[in-house]
Short mmCIF file of C-alpha atoms in Angstrom, two decimals:
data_model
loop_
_atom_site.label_atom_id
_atom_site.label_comp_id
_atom_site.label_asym_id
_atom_site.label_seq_id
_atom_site.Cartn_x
_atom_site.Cartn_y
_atom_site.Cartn_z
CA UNK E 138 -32.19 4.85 -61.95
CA UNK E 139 -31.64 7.10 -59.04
CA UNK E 140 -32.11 4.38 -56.23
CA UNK E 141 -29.12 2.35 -58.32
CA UNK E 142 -27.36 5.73 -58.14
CA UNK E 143 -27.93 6.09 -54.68
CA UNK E 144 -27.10 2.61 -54.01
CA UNK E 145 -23.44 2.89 -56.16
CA UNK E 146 -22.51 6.09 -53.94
CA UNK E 147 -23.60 4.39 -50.67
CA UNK E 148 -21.11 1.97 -51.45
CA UNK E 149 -18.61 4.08 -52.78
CA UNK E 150 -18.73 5.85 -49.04
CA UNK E 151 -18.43 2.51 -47.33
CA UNK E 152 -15.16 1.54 -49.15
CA UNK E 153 -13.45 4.99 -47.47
CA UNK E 154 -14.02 2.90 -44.04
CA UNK E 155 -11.82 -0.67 -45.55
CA UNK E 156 -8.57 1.74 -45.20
CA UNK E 157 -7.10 -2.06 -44.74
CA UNK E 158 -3.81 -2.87 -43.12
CA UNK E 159 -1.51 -0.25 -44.90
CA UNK E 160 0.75 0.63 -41.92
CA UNK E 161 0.53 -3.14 -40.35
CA UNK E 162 3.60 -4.78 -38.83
CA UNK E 163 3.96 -8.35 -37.94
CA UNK E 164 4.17 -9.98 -34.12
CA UNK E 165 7.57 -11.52 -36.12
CA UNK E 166 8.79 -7.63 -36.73
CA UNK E 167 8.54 -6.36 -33.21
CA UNK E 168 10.78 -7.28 -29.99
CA UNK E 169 8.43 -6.35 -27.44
CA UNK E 170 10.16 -4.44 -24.32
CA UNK E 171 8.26 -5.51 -21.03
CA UNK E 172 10.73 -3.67 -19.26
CA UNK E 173 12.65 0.07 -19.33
CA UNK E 174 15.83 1.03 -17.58
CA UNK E 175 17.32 4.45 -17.60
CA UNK E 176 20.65 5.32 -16.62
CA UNK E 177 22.77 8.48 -17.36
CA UNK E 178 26.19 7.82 -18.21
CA UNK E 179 28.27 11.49 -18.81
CA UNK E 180 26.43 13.49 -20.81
CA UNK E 181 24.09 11.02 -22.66
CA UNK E 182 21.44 8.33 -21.10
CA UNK E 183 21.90 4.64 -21.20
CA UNK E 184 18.44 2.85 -21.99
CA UNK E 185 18.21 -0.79 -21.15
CA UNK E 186 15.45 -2.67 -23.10
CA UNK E 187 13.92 -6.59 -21.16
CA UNK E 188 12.69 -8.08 -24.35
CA UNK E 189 10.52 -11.05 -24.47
CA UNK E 190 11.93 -14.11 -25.91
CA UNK E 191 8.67 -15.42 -27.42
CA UNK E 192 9.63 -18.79 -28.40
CA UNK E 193 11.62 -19.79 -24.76
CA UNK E 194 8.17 -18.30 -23.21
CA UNK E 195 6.11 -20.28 -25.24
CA UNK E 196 7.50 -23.49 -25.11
CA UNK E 197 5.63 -25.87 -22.54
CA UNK E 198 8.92 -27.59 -21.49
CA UNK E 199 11.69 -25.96 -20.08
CA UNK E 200 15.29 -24.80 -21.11
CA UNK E 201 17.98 -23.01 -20.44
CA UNK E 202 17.47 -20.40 -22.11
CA UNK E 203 16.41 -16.98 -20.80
CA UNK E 204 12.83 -15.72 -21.49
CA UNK E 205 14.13 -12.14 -21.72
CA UNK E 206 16.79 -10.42 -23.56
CA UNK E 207 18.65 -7.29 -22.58
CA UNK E 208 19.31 -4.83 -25.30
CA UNK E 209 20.80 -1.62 -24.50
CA UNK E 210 21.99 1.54 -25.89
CA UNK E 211 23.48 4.66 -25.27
CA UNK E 212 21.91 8.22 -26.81
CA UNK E 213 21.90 11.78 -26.42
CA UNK E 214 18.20 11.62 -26.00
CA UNK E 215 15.90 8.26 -24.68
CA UNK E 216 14.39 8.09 -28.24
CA UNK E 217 17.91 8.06 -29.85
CA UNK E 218 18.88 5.26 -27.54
CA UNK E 219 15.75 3.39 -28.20
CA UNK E 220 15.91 3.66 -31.90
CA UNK E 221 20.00 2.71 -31.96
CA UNK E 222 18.85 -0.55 -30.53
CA UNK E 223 18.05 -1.95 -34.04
CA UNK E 224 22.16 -1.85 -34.40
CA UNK E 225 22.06 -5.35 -32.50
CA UNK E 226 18.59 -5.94 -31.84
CA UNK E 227 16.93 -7.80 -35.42
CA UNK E 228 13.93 -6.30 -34.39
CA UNK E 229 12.45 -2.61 -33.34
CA UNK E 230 11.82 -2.19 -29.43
CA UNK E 231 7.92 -1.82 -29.08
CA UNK E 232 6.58 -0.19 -25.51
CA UNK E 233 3.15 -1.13 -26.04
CA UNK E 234 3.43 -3.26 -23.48
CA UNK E 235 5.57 -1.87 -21.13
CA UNK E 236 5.08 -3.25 -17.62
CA UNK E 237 7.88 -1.79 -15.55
CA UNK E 238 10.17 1.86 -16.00
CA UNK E 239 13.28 1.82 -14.02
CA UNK E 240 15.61 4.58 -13.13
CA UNK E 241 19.02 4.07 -11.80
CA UNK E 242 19.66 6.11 -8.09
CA UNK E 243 22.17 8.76 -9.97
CA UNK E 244 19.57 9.43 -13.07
CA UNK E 245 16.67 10.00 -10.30
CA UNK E 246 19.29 12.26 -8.30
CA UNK E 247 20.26 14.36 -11.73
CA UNK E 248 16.39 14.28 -12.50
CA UNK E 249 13.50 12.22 -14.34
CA UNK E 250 11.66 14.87 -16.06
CA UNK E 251 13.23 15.12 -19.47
CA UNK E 252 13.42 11.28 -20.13
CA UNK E 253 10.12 11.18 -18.95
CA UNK E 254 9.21 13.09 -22.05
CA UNK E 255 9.27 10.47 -24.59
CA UNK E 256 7.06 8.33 -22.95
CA UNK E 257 4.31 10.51 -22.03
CA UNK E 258 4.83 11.70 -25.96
CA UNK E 259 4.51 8.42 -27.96
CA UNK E 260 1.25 7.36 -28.81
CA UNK E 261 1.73 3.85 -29.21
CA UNK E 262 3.06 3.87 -24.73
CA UNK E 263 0.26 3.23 -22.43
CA UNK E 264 0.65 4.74 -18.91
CA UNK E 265 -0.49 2.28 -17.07
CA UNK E 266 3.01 0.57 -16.22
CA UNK E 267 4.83 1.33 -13.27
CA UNK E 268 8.12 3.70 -12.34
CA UNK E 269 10.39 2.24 -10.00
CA UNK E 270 13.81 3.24 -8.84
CA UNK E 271 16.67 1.39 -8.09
CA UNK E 272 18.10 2.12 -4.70
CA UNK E 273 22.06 1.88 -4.65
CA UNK E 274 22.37 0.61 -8.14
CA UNK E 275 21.57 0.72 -11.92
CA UNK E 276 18.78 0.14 -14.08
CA UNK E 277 20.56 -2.31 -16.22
CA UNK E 278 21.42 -4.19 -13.00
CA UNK E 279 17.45 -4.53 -11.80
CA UNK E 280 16.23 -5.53 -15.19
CA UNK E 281 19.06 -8.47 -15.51
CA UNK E 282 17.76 -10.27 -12.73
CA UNK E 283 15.77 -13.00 -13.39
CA UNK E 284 12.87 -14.41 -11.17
CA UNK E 285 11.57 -17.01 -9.86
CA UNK E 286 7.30 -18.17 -9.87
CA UNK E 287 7.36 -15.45 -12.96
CA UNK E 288 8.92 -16.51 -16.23
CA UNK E 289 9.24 -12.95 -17.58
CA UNK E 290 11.27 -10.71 -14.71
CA UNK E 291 9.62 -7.51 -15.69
CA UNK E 292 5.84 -8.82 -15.30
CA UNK E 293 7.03 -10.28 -11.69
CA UNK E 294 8.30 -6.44 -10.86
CA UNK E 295 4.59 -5.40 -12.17
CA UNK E 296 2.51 -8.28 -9.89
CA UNK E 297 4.58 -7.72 -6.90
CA UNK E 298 4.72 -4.30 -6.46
CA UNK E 299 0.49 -4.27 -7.14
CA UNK E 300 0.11 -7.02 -3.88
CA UNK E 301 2.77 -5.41 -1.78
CA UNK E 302 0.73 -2.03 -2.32
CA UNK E 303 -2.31 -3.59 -2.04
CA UNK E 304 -1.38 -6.25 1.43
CA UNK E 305 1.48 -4.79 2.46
CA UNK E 306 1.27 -0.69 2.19
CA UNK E 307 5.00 0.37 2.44
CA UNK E 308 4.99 0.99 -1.32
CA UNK E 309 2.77 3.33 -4.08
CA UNK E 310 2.11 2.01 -7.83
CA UNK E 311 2.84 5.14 -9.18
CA UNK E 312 1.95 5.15 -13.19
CA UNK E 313 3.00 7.73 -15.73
CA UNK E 314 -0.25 10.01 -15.51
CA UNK E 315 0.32 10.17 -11.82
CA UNK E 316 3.96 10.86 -11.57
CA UNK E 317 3.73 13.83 -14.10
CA UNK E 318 0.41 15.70 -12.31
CA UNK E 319 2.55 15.22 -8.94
CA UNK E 320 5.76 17.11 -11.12
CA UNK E 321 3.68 19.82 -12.61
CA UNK E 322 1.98 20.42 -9.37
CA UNK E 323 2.20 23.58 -7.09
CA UNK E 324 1.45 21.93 -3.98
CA UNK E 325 3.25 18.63 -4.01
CA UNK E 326 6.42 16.57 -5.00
CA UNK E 327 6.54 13.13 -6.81
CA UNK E 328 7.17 9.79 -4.16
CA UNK E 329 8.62 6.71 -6.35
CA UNK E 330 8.97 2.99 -5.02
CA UNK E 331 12.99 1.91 -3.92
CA UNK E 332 13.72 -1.55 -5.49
CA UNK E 333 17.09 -3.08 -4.43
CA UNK E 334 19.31 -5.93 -5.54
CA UNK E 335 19.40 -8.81 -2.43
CA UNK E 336 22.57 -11.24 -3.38
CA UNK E 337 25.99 -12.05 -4.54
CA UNK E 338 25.31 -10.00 -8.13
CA UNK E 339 24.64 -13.10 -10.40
CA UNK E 340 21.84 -11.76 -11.73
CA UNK E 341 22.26 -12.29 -15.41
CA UNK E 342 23.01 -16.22 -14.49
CA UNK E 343 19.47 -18.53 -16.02
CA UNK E 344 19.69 -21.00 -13.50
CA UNK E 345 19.64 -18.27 -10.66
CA UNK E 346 15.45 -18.73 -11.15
CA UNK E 347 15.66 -22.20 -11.12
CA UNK E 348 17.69 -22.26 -8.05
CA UNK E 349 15.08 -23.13 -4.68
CA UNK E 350 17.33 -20.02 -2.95
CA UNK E 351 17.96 -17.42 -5.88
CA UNK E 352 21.40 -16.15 -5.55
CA UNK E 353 19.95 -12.63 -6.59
CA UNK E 354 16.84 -11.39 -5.43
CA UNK E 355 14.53 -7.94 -6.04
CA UNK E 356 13.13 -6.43 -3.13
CA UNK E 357 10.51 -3.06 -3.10
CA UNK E 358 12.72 -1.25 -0.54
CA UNK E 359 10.52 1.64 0.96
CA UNK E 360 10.25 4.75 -0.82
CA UNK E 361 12.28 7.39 -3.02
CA UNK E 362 11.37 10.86 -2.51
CA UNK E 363 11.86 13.64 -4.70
CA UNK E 364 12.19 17.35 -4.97
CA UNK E 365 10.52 18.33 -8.12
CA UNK E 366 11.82 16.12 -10.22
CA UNK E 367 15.25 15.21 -8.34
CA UNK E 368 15.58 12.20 -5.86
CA UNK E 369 16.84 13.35 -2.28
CA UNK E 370 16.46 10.88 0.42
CA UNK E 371 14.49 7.71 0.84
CA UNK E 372 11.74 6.42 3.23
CA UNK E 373 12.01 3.40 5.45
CA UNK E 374 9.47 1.06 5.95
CA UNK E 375 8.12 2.46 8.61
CA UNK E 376 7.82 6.32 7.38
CA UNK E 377 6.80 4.38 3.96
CA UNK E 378 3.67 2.99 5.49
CA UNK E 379 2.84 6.19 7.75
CA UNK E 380 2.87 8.02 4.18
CA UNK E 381 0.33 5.60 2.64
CA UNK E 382 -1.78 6.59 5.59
CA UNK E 383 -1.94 9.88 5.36
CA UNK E 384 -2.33 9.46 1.26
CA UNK E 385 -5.21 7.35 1.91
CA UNK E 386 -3.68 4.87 0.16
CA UNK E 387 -3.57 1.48 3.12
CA UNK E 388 -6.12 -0.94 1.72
CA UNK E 389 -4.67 -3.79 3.97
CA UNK E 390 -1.92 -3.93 6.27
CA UNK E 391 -0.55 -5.87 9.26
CA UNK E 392 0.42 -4.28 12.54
CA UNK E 393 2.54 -5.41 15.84
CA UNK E 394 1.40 -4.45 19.12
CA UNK E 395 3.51 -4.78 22.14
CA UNK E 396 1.34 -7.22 25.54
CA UNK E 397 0.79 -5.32 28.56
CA UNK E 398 2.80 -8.52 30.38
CA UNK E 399 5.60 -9.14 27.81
CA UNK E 400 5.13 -10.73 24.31
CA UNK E 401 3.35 -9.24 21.23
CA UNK E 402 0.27 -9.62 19.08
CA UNK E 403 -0.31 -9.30 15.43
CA UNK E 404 -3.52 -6.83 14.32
CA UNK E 405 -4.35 -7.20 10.75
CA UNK E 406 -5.73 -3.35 9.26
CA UNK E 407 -8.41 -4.24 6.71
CA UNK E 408 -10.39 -0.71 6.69
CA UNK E 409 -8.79 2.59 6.76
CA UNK E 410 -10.42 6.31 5.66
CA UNK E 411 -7.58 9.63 5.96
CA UNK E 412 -9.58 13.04 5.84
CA UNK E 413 -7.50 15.68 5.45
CA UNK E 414 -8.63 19.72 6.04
CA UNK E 415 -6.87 22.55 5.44
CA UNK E 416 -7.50 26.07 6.75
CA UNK E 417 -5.16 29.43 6.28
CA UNK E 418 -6.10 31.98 9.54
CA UNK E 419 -3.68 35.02 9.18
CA UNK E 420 -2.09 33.96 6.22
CA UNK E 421 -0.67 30.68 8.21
CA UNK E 422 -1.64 27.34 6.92
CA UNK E 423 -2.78 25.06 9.17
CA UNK E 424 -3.76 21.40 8.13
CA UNK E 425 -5.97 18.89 10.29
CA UNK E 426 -5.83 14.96 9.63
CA UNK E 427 -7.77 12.91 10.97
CA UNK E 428 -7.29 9.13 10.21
CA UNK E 429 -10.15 6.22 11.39
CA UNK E 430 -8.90 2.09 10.99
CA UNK E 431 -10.65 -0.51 11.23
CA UNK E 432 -9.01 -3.70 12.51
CA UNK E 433 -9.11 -7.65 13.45
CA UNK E 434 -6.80 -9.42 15.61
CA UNK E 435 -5.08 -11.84 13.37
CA UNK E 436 -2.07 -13.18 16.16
CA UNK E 437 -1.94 -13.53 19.80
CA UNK E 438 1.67 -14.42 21.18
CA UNK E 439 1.12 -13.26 24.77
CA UNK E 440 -1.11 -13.81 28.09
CA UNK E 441 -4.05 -11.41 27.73
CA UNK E 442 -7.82 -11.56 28.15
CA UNK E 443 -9.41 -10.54 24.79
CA UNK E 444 -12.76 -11.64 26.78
CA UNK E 445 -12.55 -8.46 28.50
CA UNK E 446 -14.28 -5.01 26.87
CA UNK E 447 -11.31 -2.99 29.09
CA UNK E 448 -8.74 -5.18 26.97
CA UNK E 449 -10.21 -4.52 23.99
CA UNK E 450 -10.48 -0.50 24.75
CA UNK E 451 -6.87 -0.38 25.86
CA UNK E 452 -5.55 -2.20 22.90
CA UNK E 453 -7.29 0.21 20.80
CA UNK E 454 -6.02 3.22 22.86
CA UNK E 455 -2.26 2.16 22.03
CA UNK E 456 -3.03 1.47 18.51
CA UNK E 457 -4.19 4.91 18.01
CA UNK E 458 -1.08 6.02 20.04
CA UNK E 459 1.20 3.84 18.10
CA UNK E 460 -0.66 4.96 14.56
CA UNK E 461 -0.40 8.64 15.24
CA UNK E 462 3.69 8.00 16.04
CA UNK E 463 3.92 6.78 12.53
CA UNK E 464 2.17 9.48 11.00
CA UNK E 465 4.19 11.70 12.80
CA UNK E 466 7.22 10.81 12.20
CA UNK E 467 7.09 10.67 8.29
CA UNK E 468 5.55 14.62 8.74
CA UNK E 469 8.72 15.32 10.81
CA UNK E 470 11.18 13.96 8.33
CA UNK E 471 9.29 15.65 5.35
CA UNK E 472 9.40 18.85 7.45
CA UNK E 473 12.95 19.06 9.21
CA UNK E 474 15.11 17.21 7.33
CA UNK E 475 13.98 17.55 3.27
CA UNK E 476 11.68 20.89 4.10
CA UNK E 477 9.24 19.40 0.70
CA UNK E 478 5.64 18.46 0.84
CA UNK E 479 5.49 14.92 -0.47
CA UNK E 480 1.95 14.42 0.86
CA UNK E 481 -0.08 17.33 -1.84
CA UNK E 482 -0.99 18.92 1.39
CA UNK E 483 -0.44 22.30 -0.98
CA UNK E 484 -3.53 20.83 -2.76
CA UNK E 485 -5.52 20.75 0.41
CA UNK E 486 -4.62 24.36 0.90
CA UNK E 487 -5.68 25.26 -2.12
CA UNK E 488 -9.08 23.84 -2.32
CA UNK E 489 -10.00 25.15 0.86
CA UNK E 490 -8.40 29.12 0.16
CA UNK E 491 -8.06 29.54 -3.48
CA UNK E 492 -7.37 33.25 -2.63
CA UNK E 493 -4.50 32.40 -0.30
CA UNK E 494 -2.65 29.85 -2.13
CA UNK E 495 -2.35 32.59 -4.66
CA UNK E 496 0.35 34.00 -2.51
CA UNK E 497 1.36 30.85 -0.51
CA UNK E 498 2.09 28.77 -3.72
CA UNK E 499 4.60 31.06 -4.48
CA UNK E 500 6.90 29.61 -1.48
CA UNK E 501 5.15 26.84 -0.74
CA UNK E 502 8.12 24.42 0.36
CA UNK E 503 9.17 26.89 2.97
CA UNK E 504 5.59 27.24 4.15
CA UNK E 505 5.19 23.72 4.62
CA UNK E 506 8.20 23.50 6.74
CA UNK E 507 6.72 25.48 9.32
CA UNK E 508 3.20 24.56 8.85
CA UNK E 509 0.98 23.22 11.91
CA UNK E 510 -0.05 19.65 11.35
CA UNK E 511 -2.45 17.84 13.48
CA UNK E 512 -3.00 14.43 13.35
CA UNK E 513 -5.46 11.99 14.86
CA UNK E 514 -6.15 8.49 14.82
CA UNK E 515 -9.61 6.49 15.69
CA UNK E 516 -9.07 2.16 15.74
CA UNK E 517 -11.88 0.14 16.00
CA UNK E 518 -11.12 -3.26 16.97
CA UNK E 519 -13.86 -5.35 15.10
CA UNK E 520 -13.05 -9.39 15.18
CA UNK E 521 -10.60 -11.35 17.46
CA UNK E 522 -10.10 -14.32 15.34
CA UNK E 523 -11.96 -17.32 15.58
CA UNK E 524 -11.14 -17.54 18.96
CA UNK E 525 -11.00 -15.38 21.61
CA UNK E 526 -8.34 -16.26 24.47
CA UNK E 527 -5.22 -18.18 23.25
CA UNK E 528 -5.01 -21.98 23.58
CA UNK E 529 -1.17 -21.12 24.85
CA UNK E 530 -1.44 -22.08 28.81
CA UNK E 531 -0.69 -19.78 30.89
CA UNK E 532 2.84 -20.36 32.87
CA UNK E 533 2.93 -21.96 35.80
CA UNK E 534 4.02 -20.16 39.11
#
């Protein structure tokens, strides 16, 4: 009698584990938003939605209709927007799998933080999609453009920006988590990726994807720098890549190096470690970077001997040269012209004099603009290619 007692109960306790599908909602319910633009227009923000058009994506032969839609509404808060969506949207905007957050170039210059709130709030938005902003134009303009290669525009934004990052280096993949512990920080300020519309506008046209030359293109445009959370200048491509560097954040790159006798060769960078010290003597901070890069010769467009150890050594000499002029140009800009440390060198401080940076933290903007920063480079030429010398012939006299 008391196992079948104990037997009844055990089962009774397994049924509070079958809660079933009380709060479920069907794929059929849910227009899933790939894609978030945020722009502020007056007083209230504009939030454009890229929805997926599952049955255009799904079909194995083509159309002419778009694989996104654009939904958009305007709201005194993001949420407000998003929910005031369902007015012409038939069904509600889910962020689950949100790929790509846009904000338009006035937005980022008013400030991100308080739309930012929403997402980092919802529990049903991972963080693991990237923020973007658009340099020179809207939101809604970037997410109306419609790629090429990628059916879905918003994905492309995603896969592109993680291989530019990853090849290319001018850019940062800068998710949620990362972009709010850079804003709440003491000792640094919050660096976005610059995307820009290439073209004659006709973004919103279906057949500009098919076309072999897209009439509109998106291009990752350096970088967008903020103060706290306020855009105030942008990075070129150069000062872009010489902040990766010194962020430790180059996993491959290509480089141009000028030939002793005229002409140029191409040096791919396939290895690089930043270590960065701080030190505070006097109650001045002082910071020490030392950068080492590891690198192959991928392109030789010139007369020279790469035979020779001397050629080798003075290649490598100029690379280091030419490295340590990037770096220090992106320190002077930070420094002289928008006097903010974009580079968490506040951080370094701070883990290397927790007793100063009690005091220093309080100014820390100003201190960085006057703060000695050292920088040096070490480039190890490793590989010259499959070949060594050019088959080019040398001109003739």
């Amino acid at each position: 009698m008391i196992n079948k007692l104990c037997l009844i109960i055990c089962c009774l306790l397994l049924l509070l584990l079958l809660p079933g599908c009380w709060n479920r909602r069907e794929l059929n319910e849910l227009g899933i938003a790939v894609g978030i633009g945020i722009d502020k227009v007056g007083n209230n923000y504009r939030v454009t939605a890229q929805v997926v058009n599952p049955g255009e994506v799904a079909m194995k032969m083509g159309s002419n209709r778009s694989p996104v839609i654009i939904y958009e509404a305007t709201g005194r808060t993001v949420f407000e927007a998003l929910k005031k969506m369902t007015t012409n949207s038939p069904r509600a905007i889910y962020l689950s799998h949100l790929r790509i957050l846009v904000f338009g170039e006035a937005m980022a210059k008013e400030g991100i933080q308080n739309p930012l709130d929403h997402f980092s709030r919802d529990h049903e938005v991972r963080t693991d999609f990237f923020i973007v902003v658009a340099k020179g134009n809207t939101a809604k303009n970037v997410l109306r453009v419609l790629t090429p290669l990628e059916k879905i525009p918003a994905n492309s934004l995603f896969l592109s920006l993680d291989r530019s990052q990853k090849l290319w280096a001018p850019t940062a993949t800068v998710t949620l988590d990362q972009l709010i512990s850079d804003l709440i920080s003491e000792g640094s300020n919050p660096v976005l990726t610059a995307i820009k519309i290439f073209g004659d506008g006709q973004s919103h046209d279906p057949e500009n994807a098919n076309d072999i030359d897209p009439r509109a293109r998106l291009y990752y445009s350096g970088l967008a720098v903020f103060k706290a959370d306020k855009l105030i200048g942008w990075l070129n491509e150069k000062e872009s890549k010489g902040y990766n560097y010194l962020k430790d954040n180059v996993k491959n790159t290509v480089g141009v190096q000028s030939c002793p006798g005229g002409g140029n060769l191409s040096v791919e960078v396939f290895n690089t470690k930043t270590s960065t010290k701080g030190s505070v003597v006097n109650g001045k901070p002082s910071i020490d970077i030392r950068i080492e890069a590891e690198e192959t010769i991928g392109e030789v467009m010139c007369q020279i001997d790469l035979s020779k150890t001397s050629t080798i050594t003075m290649l490598e000499d100029q690379l280091e040269q030419n490295l340590k002029g990037i770096l220090r140009q992106v320190i002077d800009k930070a420094q002289q012209e928008w006097k903010v440390d974009i580079f968490g060198l506040g951080e370094v401080i701070h883990r290397s004099n927790p007793q100063a940076w009690k005091s220093l933290k309080q100014n820390w903007n100003e201190q960085f603009t006057g703060m000695n920063i050292t920088v040096n480079a070490e480039v190890k030429i490793r590989r010259v290619g499959t070949v060594i010398n050019s088959f080019q012939k040398k001109p003739e006299e």
